[in-house]
RNA sequence: GCGGGUGUAGCUCAAUGGCAGAGCUCCAGCCUUCCAAGCUGGUGGUGAGGGUUCGAUUCCCUUCACCCGCUCCA
């Protein structure tokens, strides 16, 4: 039942209830930036926490997981947003993100300056860009897709640095550190959650395309001979993760890239996509990409940036015949203690957008349904059906009415639960209204203290989705919520 | 970056070149023993800057943001 999923309604709810605000709103807003409010920060934290918990902390590294090619380890790091500028030259981002661009005032086309030779002009008859009489090209303009900043208070152009456009490189350049400082053996996944920055040309579609965003990335290092199996494992594992948290409708799909979409060195790349309500019918937006990256990244940081068009991969050379971008010169290969084999690991990269996952979870959770009012008449109800583990508020505690000792008992339950869960206490107004407010916030359970509670020490716990109430002992509330929320 | 549209209270919408209104929400109180709109009272607004004018929320210019379509999306 998603026919009622309407983006305007969802955006409005996000603002009204404090999930997402426009950044700098009192100053008129800032294009491409969004803030999370009191409910949003909890939801997004829960998404990130679930990811870290499921992928890293709770990972069973002693047994072969279902569908996995073998046992493997998982750990994490937290690297800086600003890193050595050479990293982005070797990663390839510098070349791709610092292009000069030329706009045509006549045909409204936008072209990379270095691509103009050979690029046809959209005007007819077709000629090269700039060759038409009508062509009116602007001067080449810097098109900095990476955010540039300056190191040091007196910084000059030589001190230019960049805000990372992805967290992945922080993992690659720490691969040797992690191996050397721990006893992990391959296969090993290193996870990182953090902010990344890209000067998107057209920020649009709510938080989907933002200039500051948060990624949840794993770089999974393995033996080259096993990399294809691990690629398939991670692709399916990550798809299942979204489904496990309720993004299970036909709006979610796994799209394997066609061979001509793949980098030369990649065995496979798949996108996990979601049909966001702001997209046209049949269109999907990327939540996560799972890429087989071969040894491109580690070797680029060893030898210098590799030329993606070569096979086998070779260092990309500049006009002087020397490496265009010099690598670190450090040996990032891995020696297997058991076989004594030395090799440069291949990498599988599941790279997820935390904001996009959060947005998809909000969209998927959004429902309008009917619930009876006090006269038994059916009334429209807006409800966010979050997975209990992701819900910002786990439970709300109400006294049925604000008298006869009910508030006192409810407050006691509230404080007991608050030590472990984000819970909410409300004693104001009609209880029905309080239920509806929690439905809109996506709170899965409401605990109500009523007249009977005072007699026998029981309370009711109401389910957000079924509206059914169950009577439990007040003393059991913590355990019941723990069991339900997990 | 281009074209079109839209900006009035937290939300949905009125109105006017001359004191900016309503419903809902929210807050305080009353009432209330299980699913939002019963009573009383209250808070709160013309995206920003400039211009025309005696006076601008209204007319004009600029700007910002959002939506739609292009462009872009490593």
XYZ file of C-alpha atoms (C1' of nucleotides) in Angstrom:
560
model
C 0.000 0.000 0.000
C 2.217 2.779 -1.214
C -0.135 4.570 -3.564
C -0.410 7.268 -0.922
C 3.335 7.862 -0.767
C 3.591 11.486 -1.707
C 6.879 13.339 -1.535
C 5.354 16.671 -0.607
C 3.533 15.071 2.299
C 6.701 13.331 3.408
C 8.813 16.487 3.231
C 6.120 18.363 5.115
C 5.997 15.704 7.817
C 9.780 15.680 8.089
C 9.778 19.384 8.809
C 6.677 19.436 11.004
C 7.804 16.637 13.252
C 11.498 17.460 13.325
C 13.084 14.829 11.121
C 14.741 17.061 8.534
C 15.103 20.830 8.291
C 16.564 22.896 5.561
C 20.057 23.976 6.540
C 20.413 27.612 7.624
C 16.687 28.024 7.183
C 16.309 31.304 9.088
C 18.747 32.848 6.612
C 16.777 31.604 3.648
C 18.315 28.176 3.381
C 21.389 26.845 1.621
C 21.060 24.786 -1.509
C 22.224 21.217 -1.120
C 22.463 21.109 2.664
C 20.023 19.633 5.157
C 19.878 19.325 8.923
C 18.410 16.520 10.993
C 16.078 17.508 13.815
C 15.367 15.772 17.119
C 13.611 12.788 15.554
C 15.789 12.704 12.451
C 19.036 12.544 14.348
C 17.804 9.518 16.277
C 16.559 7.797 13.143
C 19.805 8.364 11.258
C 21.878 7.355 14.268
C 19.870 4.155 14.478
C 20.460 3.468 10.779
C 24.195 3.961 11.173
C 24.262 2.025 14.420
C 22.372 -0.881 12.877
C 24.804 -0.944 9.965
C 27.874 -0.876 12.212
C 26.381 -3.413 14.586
C 25.346 -5.797 11.828
C 28.427 -5.441 9.632
C 31.196 -4.987 12.201
C 30.463 -5.600 15.890
C 28.047 -8.507 15.704
C 29.860 -10.157 12.819
C 30.554 -13.828 13.444
C 34.187 -14.266 12.445
C 34.401 -17.847 13.686
C 31.865 -19.504 11.421
C 31.082 -19.458 7.719
C 28.006 -17.309 7.287
C 25.236 -18.428 4.930
C 26.288 -17.937 1.296
C 29.741 -16.721 2.324
C 32.775 -18.228 0.581
C 34.494 -18.630 3.947
C 35.155 -17.096 7.322
C 36.223 -13.490 7.395
C 36.947 -10.670 9.843
C 35.489 -7.205 10.153
C 36.852 -4.108 11.851
C 36.613 -0.360 11.502
C 38.462 2.932 11.393
C 37.662 6.621 11.527
C 39.891 8.681 9.260
C 40.003 12.424 8.718
C 37.964 14.390 6.231
C 40.999 16.301 5.034
C 43.852 14.093 3.871
C 47.061 14.431 1.906
C 46.207 16.008 -1.461
C 48.197 13.342 -3.270
C 45.607 10.783 -2.187
C 43.036 12.334 -4.486
C 45.481 12.472 -7.352
C 46.224 8.764 -7.046
C 42.602 7.839 -6.454
C 41.609 9.493 -9.700
C 39.285 12.007 -8.085
C 41.541 14.954 -8.775
C 41.500 14.470 -12.537
C 37.790 13.860 -12.609
C 36.805 16.586 -10.188
C 38.854 19.575 -11.296
C 37.753 19.920 -14.896
C 37.468 23.151 -16.739
C 33.964 23.451 -18.114
C 32.626 25.538 -20.989
C 29.003 26.519 -21.390
C 27.359 27.476 -24.659
C 24.975 30.390 -24.325
C 23.228 29.395 -27.531
C 22.550 25.681 -27.197
C 22.760 25.687 -23.365
C 25.143 22.772 -23.547
C 27.873 22.250 -20.978
C 31.099 20.614 -22.021
C 34.385 19.563 -20.490
C 37.005 21.727 -22.103
C 39.354 18.821 -22.675
C 36.564 16.878 -24.367
C 35.510 19.545 -26.849
C 37.682 18.213 -29.676
C 35.493 15.526 -31.142
C 32.382 16.493 -29.224
C 29.478 17.204 -31.575
C 27.539 20.429 -31.160
C 23.849 19.811 -30.454
C 22.973 22.365 -33.135
C 22.269 21.159 -36.664
C 23.973 20.504 -38.949
C 26.149 18.682 -36.498
C 29.614 20.092 -36.152
C 32.152 20.145 -33.387
C 31.327 22.230 -30.335
C 32.304 25.825 -30.987
C 32.405 25.436 -34.773
C 28.915 26.747 -35.474
C 28.387 30.389 -36.319
C 25.817 30.486 -33.536
C 28.060 28.946 -30.926
C 28.642 31.287 -28.029
C 31.024 29.633 -25.648
C 31.955 31.002 -22.255
C 35.539 31.150 -21.105
C 36.646 27.864 -19.542
C 35.568 27.928 -15.948
C 36.816 25.926 -13.011
C 34.424 23.239 -12.134
C 35.483 22.049 -8.716
C 33.495 19.030 -7.789
C 35.741 18.540 -4.770
C 35.499 21.143 -2.017
C 38.764 22.980 -1.854
C 40.220 24.344 1.335
C 43.526 25.729 2.509
C 45.843 24.352 5.153
C 47.467 26.806 7.513
C 46.445 30.311 8.378
C 48.732 31.803 5.739
C 47.938 29.160 3.183
C 48.770 29.705 -0.434
C 47.863 27.695 -3.509
C 50.564 25.173 -2.572
C 48.655 24.510 0.649
C 45.440 23.568 -1.124
C 43.659 20.540 0.249
C 40.301 18.937 -0.308
C 37.385 17.742 1.742
C 37.066 14.064 0.928
C 34.521 13.143 -1.745
C 34.385 9.614 -0.322
C 35.475 7.872 2.859
C 36.932 4.913 0.988
C 40.384 6.388 0.418
C 40.874 6.794 4.154
C 40.548 3.026 4.403
C 42.916 2.232 1.532
C 45.670 4.436 2.895
C 45.265 2.853 6.348
C 45.187 -0.729 5.118
C 48.821 -1.331 6.056
C 48.341 0.307 9.457
C 45.398 -1.916 10.279
C 47.208 -5.079 9.201
C 50.380 -4.113 11.064
C 48.671 -3.076 14.290
C 46.317 -6.034 14.604
C 46.441 -9.776 14.080
C 43.716 -9.762 11.456
C 44.270 -11.969 8.462
C 42.587 -11.764 5.116
C 39.829 -11.851 4.156
C 39.184 -8.698 6.143
C 36.648 -5.941 5.828
C 37.399 -2.458 7.150
C 34.371 -0.266 7.739
C 34.018 3.464 8.120
C 31.125 5.857 8.603
C 31.650 9.531 7.958
C 30.850 12.730 6.163
C 31.855 13.283 2.560
C 31.517 16.346 0.369
C 30.835 16.866 -3.297
C 29.903 19.976 -5.173
C 26.939 18.409 -6.840
C 26.032 20.417 -9.867
C 22.335 20.293 -9.192
C 21.428 19.496 -5.600
C 17.845 18.332 -5.735
C 15.286 15.891 -4.497
C 15.349 16.685 -0.796
C 18.299 15.036 0.937
C 18.905 12.621 -1.927
C 21.480 14.770 -3.671
C 23.269 16.844 -1.072
C 26.654 18.503 -1.056
C 27.451 17.299 2.436
C 26.436 13.724 3.106
C 27.361 10.710 5.132
C 28.650 7.420 3.841
C 28.816 3.941 5.304
C 31.575 2.146 3.460
C 33.333 -1.195 3.660
C 36.517 -2.037 1.848
C 36.755 -5.786 1.861
C 40.253 -7.121 1.160
C 40.658 -10.657 -0.137
C 42.735 -12.941 -2.313
C 42.350 -12.171 -6.022
C 41.247 -15.716 -6.786
C 38.336 -15.467 -4.343
C 37.266 -11.931 -5.176
C 34.478 -12.867 -7.579
C 32.825 -15.068 -4.947
C 33.151 -12.366 -2.348
C 31.675 -9.817 -4.711
C 28.534 -11.903 -5.125
C 28.367 -12.506 -1.385
C 28.476 -8.821 -0.506
C 26.060 -7.852 -3.220
C 23.425 -10.229 -1.870
C 24.251 -9.615 1.765
C 23.784 -5.871 1.418
C 20.517 -6.274 -0.468
C 19.189 -8.446 2.305
C 20.195 -5.859 4.898
C 17.751 -3.302 3.518
C 15.026 -5.902 3.285
C 15.608 -6.886 6.901
C 14.833 -3.331 7.952
C 11.583 -3.138 6.105
C 12.646 -1.704 2.777
C 11.234 -4.804 1.248
C 8.746 -3.627 -1.289
C 9.071 -3.813 -5.030
C 10.448 -0.302 -4.817
C 13.809 -1.810 -3.876
C 15.845 -3.496 -6.548
C 19.303 -4.818 -7.230
C 20.694 -3.697 -10.556
C 23.770 -5.370 -11.910
C 25.790 -3.073 -14.142
C 26.051 -4.057 -17.780
C 29.558 -5.053 -18.931
C 29.970 -1.792 -20.849
C 29.257 0.191 -17.677
C 32.065 -1.484 -15.773
C 35.534 -0.170 -15.232
C 38.079 -2.184 -17.156
C 39.472 -3.739 -14.020
C 36.138 -4.620 -12.411
C 34.526 -8.029 -12.472
C 31.217 -6.590 -11.393
C 29.332 -3.679 -9.934
C 25.788 -3.650 -8.644
C 23.593 -0.854 -7.377
C 20.932 -1.241 -4.751
C 18.281 1.181 -5.869
C 15.024 2.543 -4.532
C 12.106 3.993 -6.459
C 11.856 7.225 -4.495
C 8.513 8.981 -4.804
C 10.139 12.085 -6.276
C 11.361 10.091 -9.266
C 9.333 9.383 -12.374
C 7.659 6.030 -12.742
C 10.227 3.400 -13.608
C 13.124 5.473 -12.301
C 15.267 4.378 -9.378
C 17.777 6.209 -7.201
C 20.971 4.639 -5.909
C 21.176 3.736 -2.224
C 24.369 1.740 -2.355
C 26.906 0.531 -4.859
C 28.769 -2.732 -4.469
C 31.851 -2.682 -6.643
C 34.569 -5.161 -7.385
C 37.580 -2.856 -7.575
C 40.348 -5.365 -8.135
C 43.708 -4.069 -6.953
C 43.265 -0.674 -8.586
C 43.209 1.343 -5.375
C 46.016 -0.288 -3.428
C 48.286 -0.401 -6.444
C 47.534 3.228 -7.292
C 48.622 4.220 -3.817
C 51.773 2.108 -4.187
C 52.948 2.759 -7.727
C 51.108 5.893 -8.764
C 47.713 6.404 -10.298
C 46.892 3.583 -12.672
C 45.379 4.126 -16.078
C 41.929 2.591 -15.972
C 41.973 2.011 -19.695
C 44.924 -0.352 -19.589
C 44.746 -4.079 -19.054
C 46.659 -5.313 -17.229
C 46.608 -2.053 -15.287
C 49.605 0.163 -15.786
C 50.698 3.403 -14.197
C 49.317 6.389 -16.039
C 52.158 8.433 -17.480
C 52.422 12.170 -17.950
C 53.821 13.937 -21.014
C 57.326 13.547 -19.616
C 57.011 9.777 -19.527
C 57.017 9.756 -15.750
C 54.016 8.745 -13.597
C 51.336 11.409 -13.918
C 50.675 11.140 -10.178
C 53.283 9.504 -7.984
C 52.136 6.911 -5.478
C 53.374 6.549 -1.916
C 56.067 4.076 -2.838
C 55.032 2.004 0.174
C 54.466 -1.710 -0.172
C 50.758 -2.332 0.451
C 50.833 -5.971 -0.498
C 49.865 -8.702 1.949
C 51.767 -11.787 2.976
C 49.703 -14.796 3.959
C 51.396 -16.310 7.013
C 50.123 -19.794 6.241
C 50.936 -20.117 2.558
C 53.721 -17.548 2.573
C 52.097 -16.161 -0.566
C 52.502 -12.446 -1.138
C 49.923 -10.549 -3.165
C 48.149 -7.249 -3.543
C 44.652 -7.881 -2.194
C 41.613 -7.364 -4.357
C 38.854 -5.180 -2.966
C 35.091 -5.445 -2.809
C 33.506 -2.117 -1.922
C 29.955 -1.925 -0.539
C 29.437 1.840 -0.370
C 26.159 3.053 1.108
C 24.681 6.495 1.614
C 23.487 6.972 5.178
C 21.236 9.885 4.250
C 19.802 8.059 1.278
C 19.128 4.953 3.343
C 17.457 7.114 5.970
C 15.334 8.832 3.338
C 14.291 5.531 1.778
C 13.356 4.226 5.218
C 11.198 7.298 5.846
C 9.498 6.954 2.455
C 8.920 3.254 2.922
C 7.576 3.792 6.437
C 5.143 6.519 5.442
C 1.541 5.382 5.405
C -1.826 6.968 5.583
C -4.498 4.660 6.847
C -7.769 4.735 8.692
C -8.254 4.383 12.387
C -11.489 4.719 14.354
C -12.071 7.798 16.478
C -13.876 7.909 19.802
C -17.236 7.669 18.071
C -16.046 4.649 16.127
C -15.906 6.658 12.926
C -12.984 6.039 10.636
C -10.456 8.865 10.509
C -7.358 9.380 8.453
C -4.183 8.481 10.281
C -0.618 9.264 9.305
C 1.772 6.661 10.563
C 5.455 5.950 10.061
C 5.945 2.220 10.230
C 9.606 2.132 11.152
C 11.287 -1.100 12.058
C 11.356 -0.948 15.883
C 15.127 -0.994 15.869
C 15.242 2.113 13.692
C 12.388 4.041 15.290
C 13.597 7.290 16.891
C 11.367 6.801 19.933
C 10.973 3.206 21.078
C 8.028 3.681 23.388
C 5.776 6.394 24.780
C 4.396 6.207 28.300
C 1.052 7.771 29.140
C -1.227 8.054 32.114
C -4.712 7.508 30.732
C -5.826 10.621 32.589
C -3.882 13.143 34.577
C -5.152 12.234 38.021
C -5.685 9.488 40.587
C -1.980 8.692 40.773
C -1.692 7.557 37.172
C 0.929 10.164 36.256
C 3.087 9.098 39.169
C 3.055 5.468 38.119
C 3.624 6.335 34.458
C 6.571 8.553 35.303
C 8.135 5.724 37.251
C 7.916 3.427 34.223
C 9.191 6.204 31.981
C 12.304 6.798 34.054
C 13.034 3.087 34.299
C 12.887 2.691 30.501
C 14.734 5.912 29.773
C 17.991 4.485 31.059
C 18.132 2.139 28.101
C 15.799 3.457 25.438
C 14.740 6.727 23.932
C 11.243 6.951 25.399
C 8.700 9.742 25.639
C 6.353 10.777 28.416
C 3.109 12.619 27.706
C 0.177 13.309 30.008
C -1.521 16.138 28.153
C -4.898 16.064 26.482
C -6.917 13.100 25.264
C -5.098 9.798 25.081
C -6.258 9.251 21.505
C -4.484 12.377 20.414
C -1.338 11.264 22.160
C -1.482 7.936 20.330
C -1.815 9.666 16.993
C 1.103 11.942 17.657
C 3.282 8.933 18.352
C 2.027 7.217 15.200
C 3.274 10.195 13.234
C 6.667 9.966 14.915
C 6.841 6.245 14.182
C 6.896 5.157 17.819
C 6.178 1.425 17.745
C 4.783 1.032 21.284
C 2.676 3.088 23.661
C 2.381 2.057 27.304
C -0.655 3.379 29.143
C -1.315 3.434 32.859
C -5.061 3.209 33.526
C -7.402 2.657 36.461
C -6.724 -1.034 36.561
C -2.993 -0.358 36.763
C -3.465 1.178 40.184
C -5.304 -1.923 41.362
C -3.192 -4.749 40.008
C 0.032 -3.209 38.743
C -0.573 -3.947 35.058
C -0.445 -1.577 32.099
C -1.470 -1.784 28.463
C 1.036 -1.799 25.626
C -0.343 -0.723 22.282
C 1.095 -1.747 18.932
C 1.457 1.064 16.408
C 0.587 -1.034 13.389
C -2.177 -3.278 14.650
C -3.601 -0.857 17.266
C -3.977 -3.941 19.448
C -3.382 -3.612 23.158
C -1.919 -6.206 25.420
C -1.918 -6.080 29.200
C 1.410 -6.664 30.880
C 2.862 -6.193 34.331
C 4.307 -2.735 34.861
C 7.416 -4.334 36.274
C 7.923 -6.221 33.003
C 7.829 -3.141 30.762
C 11.571 -2.871 30.358
C 11.956 -6.515 29.419
C 8.968 -6.473 27.057
C 10.249 -3.409 25.220
C 13.708 -4.922 25.094
C 12.310 -8.095 23.553
C 10.241 -6.213 21.008
C 12.830 -3.643 20.017
C 15.720 -6.076 20.004
C 24.057 26.954 -15.641
C 19.064 27.514 -18.691
C 13.527 27.741 -18.908
C 8.817 27.586 -16.208
C 6.270 27.734 -11.464
C 5.905 28.867 -6.136
C 7.216 31.765 -1.529
C 1.562 34.908 3.843
C 1.553 31.580 11.415
C 4.372 25.002 12.788
C 0.610 23.065 8.736
C -3.483 24.140 4.996
C -5.311 28.370 2.926
C -7.669 33.688 2.760
C -7.241 39.115 2.019
C -5.696 44.054 0.716
C -1.670 50.179 -2.321
C -4.251 52.108 4.110
C -4.628 48.218 11.673
C -3.020 40.750 7.712
C -7.780 36.839 8.877
C -9.537 31.629 9.453
C -9.250 26.363 10.439
C -6.001 22.846 12.311
C -1.529 22.477 15.318
C 0.933 24.260 19.645
C 0.858 26.366 24.891
C -1.969 27.333 29.806
C -6.280 25.880 32.374
C -10.975 23.098 32.628
C -13.255 18.531 31.167
C -11.830 13.632 30.023
C -11.088 5.972 32.257
C -8.281 4.066 25.572
C -7.485 6.025 19.682
C -6.856 13.547 17.113
C -11.073 18.308 15.757
C -15.671 19.576 24.038
C -15.003 24.568 26.807
C -12.052 29.186 28.085
C -7.833 31.875 27.203
C -3.082 32.516 24.742
C 1.515 32.435 21.464
C 2.535 33.084 16.498
C 3.160 35.368 9.938
C 3.913 38.331 4.485
C 11.798 34.377 2.494
C 15.859 38.503 2.184
C 17.620 43.339 0.256
C 16.605 47.653 -2.496
C 13.260 50.972 -5.360
C 8.455 53.648 -6.533
C 4.850 55.778 -2.958
C 2.373 59.981 2.162
C 1.956 54.658 2.905
C 4.171 48.204 -0.180
C 2.465 41.803 2.007
C 0.327 43.861 -2.694
C 3.669 47.383 -8.013
C 9.060 47.215 -9.930
C 14.283 45.389 -9.542
C 17.806 42.165 -7.305
C 18.709 37.987 -4.392
C 17.735 33.322 -1.751
C 15.161 28.842 -1.305
C 11.754 25.060 -2.914
C 9.054 22.345 -7.034
C 8.869 20.800 -12.458
C 11.610 20.262 -17.105
C 16.676 20.565 -19.371
C 22.053 20.228 -18.239
C 25.107 17.522 -14.845
C 25.489 13.225 -11.799
C 33.110 11.070 -11.178
